[in-house]
Amino acid sequence: MGRRAVVLLSGGLDSATALAIAVEQGYRPCALTLRYGQRHEREVDAARRVAEAMRVTRHVVTAVDLRAFGGSALTDDLEVPKGGRGSADPEDIPITYVPARNTIFLSMALAWAEVLQASDIFIGVNAVDYSGYPDCRPEFLAAFEHLAALGTRAGVEGSRPFRIHAPLIDLTKAEIIRRGLALGVDYGMTRSCYDPDASDAACGECDSCRLRLAGFAAAGARDPAPYQAR
């Protein structure tokens, strides 16, 4: 049996691929899904489907209500940008950025990893084809790994150094999709849209949908997720 690892599983394309890679590398994944006050429950349902299909050792769905703070189109009553009009300046951080989300998610994963006596945490962040979020960069992950060494009993005692795995960090979206398809990921179970309709069909126009659709096109594959008629 392999070592335990905590895998952050949002229900989206990237986290499902990161989970498949953890399995391929011989880890026994324990999946963690955060209900953080996002606009819809579709991605939580998708995470449950993915976790069941990949037979994770344990799947925990828990809550931390970032909607209490707002400040993002995903956790506040703000319009989700469509058609690439999220910002006039491509260097700007878009309004779909949720303040400190990955810091909070990794902190939750770290707490569970310490309880499980696990040293490895997987997160599906990407620094190539992404929306410009500051908490998807290698520098952030390295800093968090250092924090884990300073702020946990396991880290201070030196008995179990923590490692943050970001296997998708340097891949394009097309490369991520090809990697996942080779590992047998059923992307029809995943959901990535920021603003799906009541039937669970993706809008096809938000940043997340545009990146996903462009990735499938570049990979020469069809996206099996449902989309609204356009």
Short mmCIF file of C-alpha atoms in Angstrom, two decimals:
data_model
loop_
_atom_site.label_atom_id
_atom_site.label_comp_id
_atom_site.label_asym_id
_atom_site.label_seq_id
_atom_site.Cartn_x
_atom_site.Cartn_y
_atom_site.Cartn_z
CA MET A 1 0.00 0.00 0.00
CA GLY A 2 1.24 3.48 -0.85
CA ARG A 3 1.56 6.46 1.45
CA ARG A 4 -1.45 8.61 2.20
CA ALA A 5 -1.76 11.98 0.50
CA VAL A 6 -4.36 14.70 0.82
CA VAL A 7 -5.65 15.85 -2.57
CA LEU A 8 -7.62 19.09 -2.89
CA LEU A 9 -10.53 18.14 -5.15
CA SER A 10 -12.76 20.94 -6.42
CA GLY A 11 -14.59 18.87 -9.01
CA GLY A 12 -12.93 20.69 -11.89
CA LEU A 13 -10.72 19.47 -14.69
CA ASP A 14 -7.39 20.32 -13.06
CA SER A 15 -8.05 18.84 -9.62
CA ALA A 16 -9.39 15.61 -11.15
CA THR A 17 -6.18 15.31 -13.17
CA ALA A 18 -4.04 15.99 -10.09
CA LEU A 19 -5.94 13.23 -8.27
CA ALA A 20 -5.31 10.79 -11.12
CA ILE A 21 -1.59 11.63 -11.03
CA ALA A 22 -1.47 11.03 -7.28
CA VAL A 23 -3.02 7.60 -7.84
CA GLU A 24 -0.59 6.88 -10.68
CA GLN A 25 2.33 7.75 -8.41
CA GLY A 26 1.22 5.15 -5.90
CA TYR A 27 -0.34 7.35 -3.23
CA ARG A 28 -3.49 6.46 -1.32
CA PRO A 29 -5.42 9.68 -1.86
CA CYS A 30 -7.71 11.24 0.72
CA ALA A 31 -9.74 13.87 -1.13
CA LEU A 32 -10.75 17.18 0.43
CA THR A 33 -13.50 19.33 -1.07
CA LEU A 34 -14.33 22.75 0.35
CA ARG A 35 -17.80 24.24 0.16
CA TYR A 36 -16.67 27.84 0.45
CA GLY A 37 -19.79 29.80 -0.41
CA GLN A 38 -19.34 29.52 -4.17
CA ARG A 39 -22.21 30.49 -6.45
CA HIS A 40 -23.34 26.92 -7.06
CA GLU A 41 -23.09 23.39 -5.69
CA ARG A 42 -22.41 21.81 -9.08
CA GLU A 43 -18.67 21.51 -8.56
CA VAL A 44 -19.16 19.88 -5.15
CA ASP A 45 -21.43 17.29 -6.77
CA ALA A 46 -18.80 16.80 -9.46
CA ALA A 47 -16.12 16.28 -6.81
CA ARG A 48 -18.23 13.53 -5.25
CA ARG A 49 -18.59 11.81 -8.62
CA VAL A 50 -14.86 12.02 -9.33
CA ALA A 51 -13.90 10.78 -5.85
CA GLU A 52 -16.23 7.81 -6.14
CA ALA A 53 -15.04 6.92 -9.65
CA MET A 54 -11.39 7.08 -8.60
CA ARG A 55 -12.06 5.14 -5.38
CA VAL A 56 -10.29 7.52 -3.05
CA THR A 57 -9.45 6.21 0.41
CA ARG A 58 -11.67 8.83 2.01
CA HIS A 59 -13.50 11.91 0.77
CA VAL A 60 -14.28 14.78 3.14
CA VAL A 61 -16.57 17.63 2.09
CA THR A 62 -16.50 20.46 4.61
CA ALA A 63 -17.35 24.15 4.71
CA VAL A 64 -15.64 27.48 5.18
CA ASP A 65 -17.93 30.38 4.28
CA LEU A 66 -15.99 32.91 2.21
CA ARG A 67 -19.27 34.40 1.06
CA ALA A 68 -19.36 36.12 4.45
CA PHE A 69 -16.53 38.31 3.15
CA GLY A 70 -17.44 38.51 -0.55
CA GLY A 71 -14.95 40.36 -2.74
CA SER A 72 -15.18 37.97 -5.70
CA ALA A 73 -17.67 37.26 -8.47
CA LEU A 74 -17.67 33.65 -7.21
CA THR A 75 -18.66 34.54 -3.62
CA ASP A 76 -20.58 37.80 -4.01
CA ASP A 77 -23.47 39.23 -5.99
CA LEU A 78 -21.21 40.43 -8.78
CA GLU A 79 -21.51 39.68 -12.48
CA VAL A 80 -19.25 36.92 -13.78
CA PRO A 81 -17.28 38.37 -16.72
CA LYS A 82 -18.08 36.71 -20.05
CA GLY A 83 -16.45 36.69 -23.46
CA GLY A 84 -12.99 37.63 -22.23
CA ARG A 85 -14.07 41.01 -20.87
CA GLY A 86 -12.95 40.43 -17.30
CA SER A 87 -10.28 43.14 -17.48
CA ALA A 88 -8.94 45.63 -19.98
CA ASP A 89 -5.41 44.88 -18.78
CA PRO A 90 -4.30 41.22 -19.05
CA GLU A 91 -1.96 41.81 -16.09
CA ASP A 92 -4.87 42.69 -13.80
CA ILE A 93 -6.12 40.06 -11.37
CA PRO A 94 -9.70 39.24 -12.47
CA ILE A 95 -12.79 39.67 -10.32
CA THR A 96 -13.22 35.87 -10.20
CA TYR A 97 -10.17 35.69 -7.90
CA VAL A 98 -11.36 34.63 -4.43
CA PRO A 99 -9.19 36.41 -1.81
CA ALA A 100 -6.73 34.00 -0.17
CA ARG A 101 -8.71 30.93 -1.33
CA ASN A 102 -5.75 28.65 -1.98
CA THR A 103 -4.09 29.76 1.25
CA ILE A 104 -7.21 28.69 3.13
CA PHE A 105 -7.61 25.47 1.12
CA LEU A 106 -4.01 24.44 1.66
CA SER A 107 -4.28 25.26 5.37
CA MET A 108 -7.28 22.93 5.64
CA ALA A 109 -5.44 20.23 3.71
CA LEU A 110 -2.39 20.69 5.95
CA ALA A 111 -4.47 20.30 9.10
CA TRP A 112 -5.98 17.06 7.82
CA ALA A 113 -2.62 15.78 6.58
CA GLU A 114 -1.14 16.28 10.05
CA VAL A 115 -3.99 14.28 11.61
CA LEU A 116 -3.56 11.53 9.01
CA GLN A 117 0.22 11.53 9.54
CA ALA A 118 0.55 12.21 5.83
CA SER A 119 3.39 14.28 4.39
CA ASP A 120 2.06 14.96 0.90
CA ILE A 121 -0.57 17.39 -0.36
CA PHE A 122 -1.66 17.61 -3.99
CA ILE A 123 -3.20 20.72 -5.54
CA GLY A 124 -4.17 21.22 -9.19
CA VAL A 125 -2.93 24.78 -9.66
CA ASN A 126 -1.43 25.85 -12.96
CA ALA A 127 0.83 28.81 -13.81
CA VAL A 128 0.62 28.60 -17.62
CA ASP A 129 -2.97 28.54 -18.91
CA TYR A 130 -4.72 30.15 -15.94
CA SER A 131 -6.63 33.31 -15.05
CA GLY A 132 -3.80 35.26 -13.41
CA TYR A 133 -4.48 34.34 -9.82
CA PRO A 134 -1.54 35.09 -7.47
CA ASP A 135 -2.08 31.89 -5.45
CA CYS A 136 -1.42 29.66 -8.48
CA ARG A 137 2.29 30.53 -8.76
CA PRO A 138 5.31 28.40 -7.80
CA GLU A 139 6.54 31.13 -5.43
CA PHE A 140 3.33 30.89 -3.42
CA LEU A 141 3.54 27.10 -3.15
CA ALA A 142 7.18 27.23 -2.05
CA ALA A 143 6.29 29.80 0.62
CA PHE A 144 3.42 27.66 1.87
CA GLU A 145 5.65 24.61 2.08
CA HIS A 146 8.02 26.67 4.24
CA LEU A 147 5.07 27.79 6.38
CA ALA A 148 4.08 24.13 6.88
CA ALA A 149 7.56 23.38 8.19
CA LEU A 150 7.35 26.25 10.70
CA GLY A 151 3.73 26.07 11.79
CA THR A 152 3.02 22.39 12.49
CA ARG A 153 4.13 19.99 15.19
CA ALA A 154 5.36 17.52 12.55
CA GLY A 155 7.36 20.26 10.87
CA VAL A 156 8.90 21.66 14.05
CA GLU A 157 9.81 18.22 15.37
CA GLY A 158 11.29 17.37 11.99
CA SER A 159 9.56 14.00 11.99
CA ARG A 160 7.60 14.54 8.80
CA PRO A 161 8.45 17.33 6.36
CA PHE A 162 5.47 18.35 4.28
CA ARG A 163 5.60 18.54 0.50
CA ILE A 164 3.15 20.44 -1.69
CA HIS A 165 2.75 18.65 -5.03
CA ALA A 166 1.57 20.74 -7.98
CA PRO A 167 1.98 18.32 -10.90
CA LEU A 168 0.20 20.61 -13.37
CA ILE A 169 2.09 23.79 -12.54
CA ASP A 170 4.14 23.99 -15.76
CA LEU A 171 1.66 22.35 -18.16
CA THR A 172 -0.60 24.00 -20.71
CA LYS A 173 -4.29 23.21 -20.50
CA ALA A 174 -3.95 20.96 -23.55
CA GLU A 175 -1.09 19.07 -21.91
CA ILE A 176 -3.14 18.65 -18.74
CA ILE A 177 -6.04 17.22 -20.73
CA ARG A 178 -3.83 14.83 -22.68
CA ARG A 179 -2.25 13.68 -19.42
CA GLY A 180 -5.63 13.10 -17.83
CA LEU A 181 -7.03 11.26 -20.83
CA ALA A 182 -3.99 8.98 -20.83
CA LEU A 183 -4.74 8.21 -17.16
CA GLY A 184 -8.39 7.48 -17.90
CA VAL A 185 -9.96 10.60 -16.36
CA ASP A 186 -13.60 10.97 -17.38
CA TYR A 187 -13.83 14.71 -17.89
CA GLY A 188 -17.57 14.40 -18.42
CA MET A 189 -17.85 14.12 -14.63
CA THR A 190 -15.96 17.38 -14.00
CA ARG A 191 -17.35 20.90 -13.91
CA SER A 192 -15.35 24.12 -14.40
CA CYS A 193 -17.88 26.84 -15.27
CA TYR A 194 -18.14 29.92 -13.07
CA ASP A 195 -21.79 30.52 -14.05
CA PRO A 196 -23.69 27.36 -15.09
CA ASP A 197 -27.44 27.41 -15.66
CA ALA A 198 -30.08 25.56 -13.64
CA SER A 199 -29.65 22.43 -15.75
CA ASP A 200 -25.92 22.26 -14.92
CA ALA A 201 -24.90 23.30 -18.43
CA ALA A 202 -21.74 25.45 -18.61
CA CYS A 203 -22.00 28.96 -20.04
CA GLY A 204 -19.08 28.52 -22.45
CA GLU A 205 -18.12 32.18 -22.13
CA CYS A 206 -16.54 32.77 -18.70
CA ASP A 207 -12.75 32.63 -18.33
CA SER A 208 -12.85 29.10 -16.95
CA CYS A 209 -14.99 27.80 -19.82
CA ARG A 210 -12.89 29.59 -22.43
CA LEU A 211 -9.63 28.15 -21.06
CA ARG A 212 -11.17 24.69 -20.85
CA LEU A 213 -12.64 24.72 -24.36
CA ALA A 214 -9.42 26.09 -25.84
CA GLY A 215 -7.49 23.35 -24.04
CA PHE A 216 -9.67 20.58 -25.45
CA ALA A 217 -9.42 22.09 -28.93
CA ALA A 218 -5.62 22.26 -28.70
CA ALA A 219 -5.53 18.70 -27.39
CA GLY A 220 -7.59 17.52 -30.37
CA ALA A 221 -10.33 16.20 -28.11
CA ARG A 222 -13.99 16.96 -27.45
CA ASP A 223 -15.09 18.31 -24.10
CA PRO A 224 -17.77 15.87 -22.81
CA ALA A 225 -19.17 18.31 -20.23
CA PRO A 226 -22.60 19.84 -21.03
CA TYR A 227 -22.70 23.37 -22.44
CA GLN A 228 -25.53 25.81 -23.07
CA ALA A 229 -26.58 26.20 -26.70
CA ARG A 230 -24.62 29.05 -28.27
#
